mmCIF file of C-alpha atoms in Angstrom:
data_model
loop_
_atom_site.group_PDB
_atom_site.id
_atom_site.type_symbol
_atom_site.label_atom_id
_atom_site.label_comp_id
_atom_site.label_asym_id
_atom_site.label_seq_id
_atom_site.Cartn_x
_atom_site.Cartn_y
_atom_site.Cartn_z
ATOM 1 C CA MET A 188 7.481 1.477 44.651
ATOM 2 C CA ILE A 189 8.423 -2.187 44.896
ATOM 3 C CA ASN A 190 9.589 -3.628 41.559
ATOM 4 C CA MET A 191 7.494 -6.757 41.077
ATOM 5 C CA LYS A 192 9.387 -7.596 37.903
ATOM 6 C CA ASN A 193 12.334 -8.757 40.026
ATOM 7 C CA LYS A 194 10.322 -11.307 41.999
ATOM 8 C CA SER A 195 11.476 -14.879 41.423
ATOM 9 C CA LEU A 196 8.567 -16.601 43.210
ATOM 10 C CA ILE A 197 4.998 -15.675 42.319
ATOM 11 C CA ILE A 198 2.245 -17.228 44.427
ATOM 12 C CA PHE A 199 -1.363 -17.100 43.268
ATOM 13 C CA ASP A 200 -4.702 -17.522 44.947
ATOM 14 C CA TRP A 201 -7.085 -19.599 42.799
ATOM 15 C CA ASP A 202 -10.773 -18.610 42.984
ATOM 16 C CA GLY A 203 -11.356 -15.074 41.778
ATOM 17 C CA THR A 204 -7.703 -14.592 40.878
ATOM 18 C CA LEU A 205 -6.954 -17.206 38.230
ATOM 19 C CA MET A 206 -10.366 -18.837 37.815
ATOM 20 C CA ASP A 207 -13.590 -16.924 37.291
ATOM 21 C CA SER A 208 -15.510 -18.918 39.914
ATOM 22 C CA VAL A 209 -16.915 -16.211 42.191
ATOM 23 C CA GLY A 210 -20.366 -16.425 40.583
ATOM 24 C CA LEU A 211 -20.576 -20.172 41.146
ATOM 25 C CA ILE A 212 -19.475 -19.848 44.778
ATOM 26 C CA VAL A 213 -22.214 -17.266 45.378
ATOM 27 C CA ASP A 214 -24.833 -19.411 43.642
ATOM 28 C CA ALA A 215 -23.813 -22.537 45.552
ATOM 29 C CA MET A 216 -23.961 -20.794 48.920
ATOM 30 C CA ARG A 217 -27.339 -19.222 48.148
ATOM 31 C CA TYR A 218 -28.684 -22.622 47.077
ATOM 32 C CA ALA A 219 -27.368 -24.402 50.165
ATOM 33 C CA ALA A 220 -28.732 -21.774 52.527
ATOM 34 C CA LYS A 221 -32.194 -21.793 50.936
ATOM 35 C CA LYS A 222 -32.402 -25.577 50.974
ATOM 36 C CA HIS A 223 -31.831 -25.598 54.726
ATOM 37 C CA GLY A 224 -34.154 -22.721 55.555
ATOM 38 C CA LEU A 225 -31.486 -20.030 55.847
ATOM 39 C CA THR A 226 -30.651 -16.850 53.971
ATOM 40 C CA VAL A 227 -27.361 -15.312 52.945
ATOM 41 C CA THR A 228 -26.590 -12.233 50.864
ATOM 42 C CA ASP A 229 -24.315 -12.345 47.845
ATOM 43 C CA GLU A 230 -22.130 -9.713 49.485
ATOM 44 C CA ALA A 231 -21.703 -11.841 52.605
ATOM 45 C CA THR A 232 -20.662 -14.853 50.534
ATOM 46 C CA LYS A 233 -18.144 -12.785 48.584
ATOM 47 C CA SER A 234 -16.655 -11.622 51.882
ATOM 48 C CA ILE A 235 -15.687 -15.187 52.874
ATOM 49 C CA ILE A 236 -14.215 -16.226 49.529
ATOM 50 C CA GLY A 237 -10.634 -17.246 50.085
ATOM 51 C CA ILE A 238 -11.048 -18.861 53.460
ATOM 52 C CA ALA A 239 -11.898 -22.496 54.206
ATOM 53 C CA LEU A 240 -15.607 -23.298 54.357
ATOM 54 C CA VAL A 241 -15.169 -24.759 57.832
ATOM 55 C CA ASP A 242 -14.197 -21.255 58.935
ATOM 56 C CA ALA A 243 -16.710 -19.491 56.700
ATOM 57 C CA PHE A 244 -19.926 -21.090 57.942
ATOM 58 C CA PRO A 245 -19.649 -19.662 61.496
ATOM 59 C CA MET A 246 -19.216 -16.216 59.932
ATOM 60 C CA LEU A 247 -22.220 -16.580 57.621
ATOM 61 C CA PHE A 248 -24.523 -18.575 59.909
ATOM 62 C CA PRO A 249 -23.359 -17.939 63.493
ATOM 63 C CA ASN A 250 -26.541 -19.295 65.091
ATOM 64 C CA ASP A 251 -26.932 -22.441 63.021
ATOM 65 C CA SER A 252 -23.987 -24.656 63.925
ATOM 66 C CA ASP A 253 -26.250 -27.718 63.874
ATOM 67 C CA LYS A 254 -26.659 -27.272 60.113
ATOM 68 C CA TYR A 255 -23.000 -26.856 59.102
ATOM 69 C CA ASP A 256 -22.525 -30.461 57.972
ATOM 70 C CA GLU A 257 -25.687 -30.336 55.870
ATOM 71 C CA LEU A 258 -24.753 -26.969 54.423
ATOM 72 C CA LEU A 259 -21.311 -28.232 53.447
ATOM 73 C CA ALA A 260 -22.725 -31.325 51.773
ATOM 74 C CA THR A 261 -25.325 -29.336 49.825
ATOM 75 C CA TYR A 262 -22.870 -26.600 48.852
ATOM 76 C CA SER A 263 -20.321 -29.172 47.653
ATOM 77 C CA GLU A 264 -22.908 -31.130 45.686
ATOM 78 C CA TYR A 265 -24.074 -27.998 43.874
ATOM 79 C CA TYR A 266 -20.538 -26.755 43.219
ATOM 80 C CA VAL A 267 -19.308 -30.078 41.825
ATOM 81 C CA LYS A 268 -22.359 -30.365 39.591
ATOM 82 C CA HIS A 269 -21.731 -26.968 38.000
ATOM 83 C CA CYS A 270 -17.968 -26.399 38.213
ATOM 84 C CA ASP A 271 -17.286 -27.675 34.698
ATOM 85 C CA ASN A 272 -18.619 -24.328 33.491
ATOM 86 C CA ASP A 273 -15.881 -22.398 35.317
ATOM 87 C CA LYS A 274 -13.128 -20.951 33.157
ATOM 88 C CA LEU A 275 -9.861 -19.143 33.731
ATOM 89 C CA PHE A 276 -10.087 -15.380 33.412
ATOM 90 C CA ASP A 277 -9.203 -14.175 29.921
ATOM 91 C CA GLY A 278 -5.443 -13.813 29.624
ATOM 92 C CA VAL A 279 -4.559 -15.981 32.608
ATOM 93 C CA LYS A 280 -3.292 -18.954 30.617
ATOM 94 C CA GLU A 281 -0.966 -16.721 28.604
ATOM 95 C CA LEU A 282 0.181 -14.903 31.748
ATOM 96 C CA ILE A 283 1.123 -18.111 33.546
ATOM 97 C CA SER A 284 2.828 -19.556 30.474
ATOM 98 C CA ASP A 285 4.840 -16.390 29.910
ATOM 99 C CA LEU A 286 5.930 -16.167 33.557
ATOM 100 C CA HIS A 287 7.075 -19.782 33.447
ATOM 101 C CA ALA A 288 8.973 -19.135 30.210
ATOM 102 C CA GLN A 289 10.792 -16.305 31.989
ATOM 103 C CA GLY A 290 12.024 -18.771 34.590
ATOM 104 C CA LYS A 291 9.739 -17.646 37.403
ATOM 105 C CA THR A 292 8.797 -20.151 40.101
ATOM 106 C CA LEU A 293 5.004 -20.354 40.339
ATOM 107 C CA ALA A 294 2.843 -21.632 43.193
ATOM 108 C CA ILE A 295 -0.779 -21.714 44.348
ATOM 109 C CA ALA A 296 -2.075 -20.994 47.857
ATOM 110 C CA THR A 297 -5.835 -21.522 47.989
ATOM 111 C CA GLY A 298 -8.651 -21.786 50.489
ATOM 112 C CA LYS A 299 -9.943 -24.787 48.550
ATOM 113 C CA LYS A 300 -9.587 -28.317 49.819
ATOM 114 C CA ARG A 301 -7.110 -30.529 47.969
ATOM 115 C CA LYS A 302 -9.990 -32.495 46.491
ATOM 116 C CA GLY A 303 -11.546 -29.305 45.154
ATOM 117 C CA LEU A 304 -8.345 -28.024 43.584
ATOM 118 C CA GLU A 305 -7.643 -31.372 41.949
ATOM 119 C CA ARG A 306 -11.107 -31.270 40.451
ATOM 120 C CA VAL A 307 -10.376 -28.120 38.433
ATOM 121 C CA LEU A 308 -6.607 -27.664 38.131
ATOM 122 C CA PRO A 309 -5.837 -30.622 35.811
ATOM 123 C CA ASN A 310 -8.358 -29.382 33.248
ATOM 124 C CA SER A 311 -7.197 -25.770 33.413
ATOM 125 C CA GLY A 312 -4.261 -26.164 31.044
ATOM 126 C CA ILE A 313 -1.830 -24.515 33.478
ATOM 127 C CA GLU A 314 -1.179 -27.224 36.066
ATOM 128 C CA ALA A 315 2.262 -28.099 34.699
ATOM 129 C CA PHE A 316 3.572 -24.587 35.277
ATOM 130 C CA PHE A 317 3.258 -24.692 39.074
ATOM 131 C CA THR A 318 6.088 -25.963 41.252
ATOM 132 C CA THR A 319 3.881 -26.475 44.295
ATOM 133 C CA THR A 320 0.275 -25.994 45.415
ATOM 134 C CA LYS A 321 -1.093 -25.597 48.933
ATOM 135 C CA THR A 322 -4.684 -26.048 50.118
ATOM 136 C CA ALA A 323 -6.378 -25.011 53.348
ATOM 137 C CA ASP A 324 -7.133 -28.558 54.517
ATOM 138 C CA GLU A 325 -3.467 -29.573 54.259
ATOM 139 C CA THR A 326 -1.974 -26.581 56.049
ATOM 140 C CA ALA A 327 -3.998 -23.800 57.683
ATOM 141 C CA GLY A 328 -6.766 -21.611 56.332
ATOM 142 C CA LYS A 329 -6.289 -17.973 55.407
ATOM 143 C CA PRO A 330 -5.353 -15.503 56.813
ATOM 144 C CA ASN A 331 -2.956 -17.824 58.675
ATOM 145 C CA PRO A 332 0.263 -17.499 56.598
ATOM 146 C CA LEU A 333 1.368 -21.121 57.006
ATOM 147 C CA MET A 334 0.941 -22.012 53.345
ATOM 148 C CA LEU A 335 3.052 -19.082 52.261
ATOM 149 C CA GLU A 336 5.743 -20.020 54.763
ATOM 150 C CA GLN A 337 5.736 -23.616 53.520
ATOM 151 C CA ILE A 338 6.027 -22.496 49.899
ATOM 152 C CA LEU A 339 9.012 -20.296 50.766
ATOM 153 C CA VAL A 340 10.733 -23.255 52.433
ATOM 154 C CA GLU A 341 9.930 -25.713 49.622
ATOM 155 C CA THR A 342 11.225 -23.360 46.940
ATOM 156 C CA SER A 343 14.194 -22.089 48.999
ATOM 157 C CA THR A 344 13.085 -18.515 48.368
ATOM 158 C CA ARG A 345 13.674 -15.427 50.500
ATOM 159 C CA ILE A 346 10.518 -13.576 51.438
ATOM 160 C CA GLU A 347 11.720 -10.405 49.716
ATOM 161 C CA ASP A 348 11.916 -12.336 46.428
ATOM 162 C CA ALA A 349 8.277 -13.478 46.587
ATOM 163 C CA VAL A 350 4.894 -11.890 45.937
ATOM 164 C CA PHE A 351 1.392 -13.180 46.659
ATOM 165 C CA ILE A 352 -1.511 -12.328 44.354
ATOM 166 C CA GLY A 353 -5.134 -12.563 45.466
ATOM 167 C CA ASP A 354 -8.587 -11.029 45.219
ATOM 168 C CA SER A 355 -9.831 -11.090 48.823
ATOM 169 C CA ILE A 356 -9.054 -9.299 52.068
ATOM 170 C CA HIS A 357 -8.065 -12.669 53.506
ATOM 171 C CA ASP A 358 -5.388 -13.030 50.825
ATOM 172 C CA ILE A 359 -3.870 -9.652 51.618
ATOM 173 C CA ARG A 360 -4.048 -10.234 55.355
ATOM 174 C CA MET A 361 -2.218 -13.534 54.900
ATOM 175 C CA ALA A 362 0.615 -11.862 52.996
ATOM 176 C CA ASN A 363 0.781 -8.971 55.462
ATOM 177 C CA ALA A 364 1.036 -11.400 58.365
ATOM 178 C CA ILE A 365 4.567 -12.288 57.249
ATOM 179 C CA GLN A 366 5.317 -8.975 55.520
ATOM 180 C CA MET A 367 5.287 -10.489 52.046
ATOM 181 C CA ASP A 368 4.621 -8.137 49.145
ATOM 182 C CA SER A 369 1.165 -8.569 47.657
ATOM 183 C CA ILE A 370 -0.846 -7.651 44.582
ATOM 184 C CA ALA A 371 -4.585 -7.310 45.079
ATOM 185 C CA VAL A 372 -6.737 -7.903 41.996
ATOM 186 C CA SER A 373 -10.082 -6.108 41.958
ATOM 187 C CA TYR A 374 -11.648 -8.158 39.154
ATOM 188 C CA GLY A 375 -12.516 -11.038 41.518
ATOM 189 C CA CYS A 376 -14.635 -11.056 44.671
ATOM 190 C CA GLU A 377 -13.751 -7.670 46.172
ATOM 191 C CA LYS A 378 -13.716 -4.068 45.013
ATOM 192 C CA ALA A 379 -10.578 -1.951 44.903
ATOM 193 C CA ASP A 380 -11.622 0.394 47.718
ATOM 194 C CA VAL A 381 -12.181 -2.527 50.104
ATOM 195 C CA LEU A 382 -8.881 -4.133 49.148
ATOM 196 C CA ALA A 383 -7.042 -0.839 49.569
ATOM 197 C CA LYS A 384 -7.968 -0.769 53.254
ATOM 198 C CA GLU A 385 -5.845 -3.912 53.752
ATOM 199 C CA ASN A 386 -2.736 -2.134 52.437
ATOM 200 C CA PRO A 387 -1.625 -4.422 49.619
ATOM 201 C CA THR A 388 1.643 -3.480 47.953
ATOM 202 C CA LEU A 389 -0.182 -2.935 44.657
ATOM 203 C CA ILE A 390 -3.742 -3.056 43.306
ATOM 204 C CA VAL A 391 -4.598 -3.945 39.706
ATOM 205 C CA ASP A 392 -7.973 -3.938 37.977
ATOM 206 C CA SER A 393 -7.444 -6.494 35.210
ATOM 207 C CA VAL A 394 -5.351 -9.453 34.134
ATOM 208 C CA GLU A 395 -3.665 -7.150 31.623
ATOM 209 C CA GLN A 396 -2.651 -4.747 34.405
ATOM 210 C CA LEU A 397 -1.407 -7.705 36.421
ATOM 211 C CA LYS A 398 0.750 -8.774 33.515
ATOM 212 C CA LEU A 399 2.177 -5.273 33.121
ATOM 213 C CA SER A 400 3.109 -5.206 36.802
ATOM 214 C CA LEU A 401 5.013 -8.496 36.560
ATOM 215 C CA PHE A 402 6.859 -7.990 33.255
#
């Protein structure tokens, strides 16, 4: 088994991995769809978490391309209005602080837009611990591995010294695309059996298990 404790660069997804925002994403998508005369299941919304919304709408509403701009505006309005209620998962702040204290290089690779990440990261209490952050609108959306490749270059890290941690199949597919080790967390948007099919290096069921795998 790969020893994650030796990794010097630890890259995190945001939604569903560090921040408990899956419920809000589901609510916002359901609200936007209903407002524009469409329907979407909670399961379908969870399946697109991690990828950019511009890529998600064709998957959720393949026959309604004329409504994508309206859907995005409504979704964003709802999300911004309610995102102050989002919190980090219990134990995340301590995990990030402890990893930083150990001298680990920390980074974020998220399907959010830069504007969306900057709305929540400064108030999270962990922003200062991250060396770099990448968003889908600045690079390429998941599962394209461009943001991981850019983080490796910026931090001068070999791929074998890095691990990516995420809660969606898109996260694991992104890491697998460049053969980077990955940890799938099953406390976010996807269940362990679904994540296992993507062949992550490791699966954990809680923040505490994640901590044990990294220390």
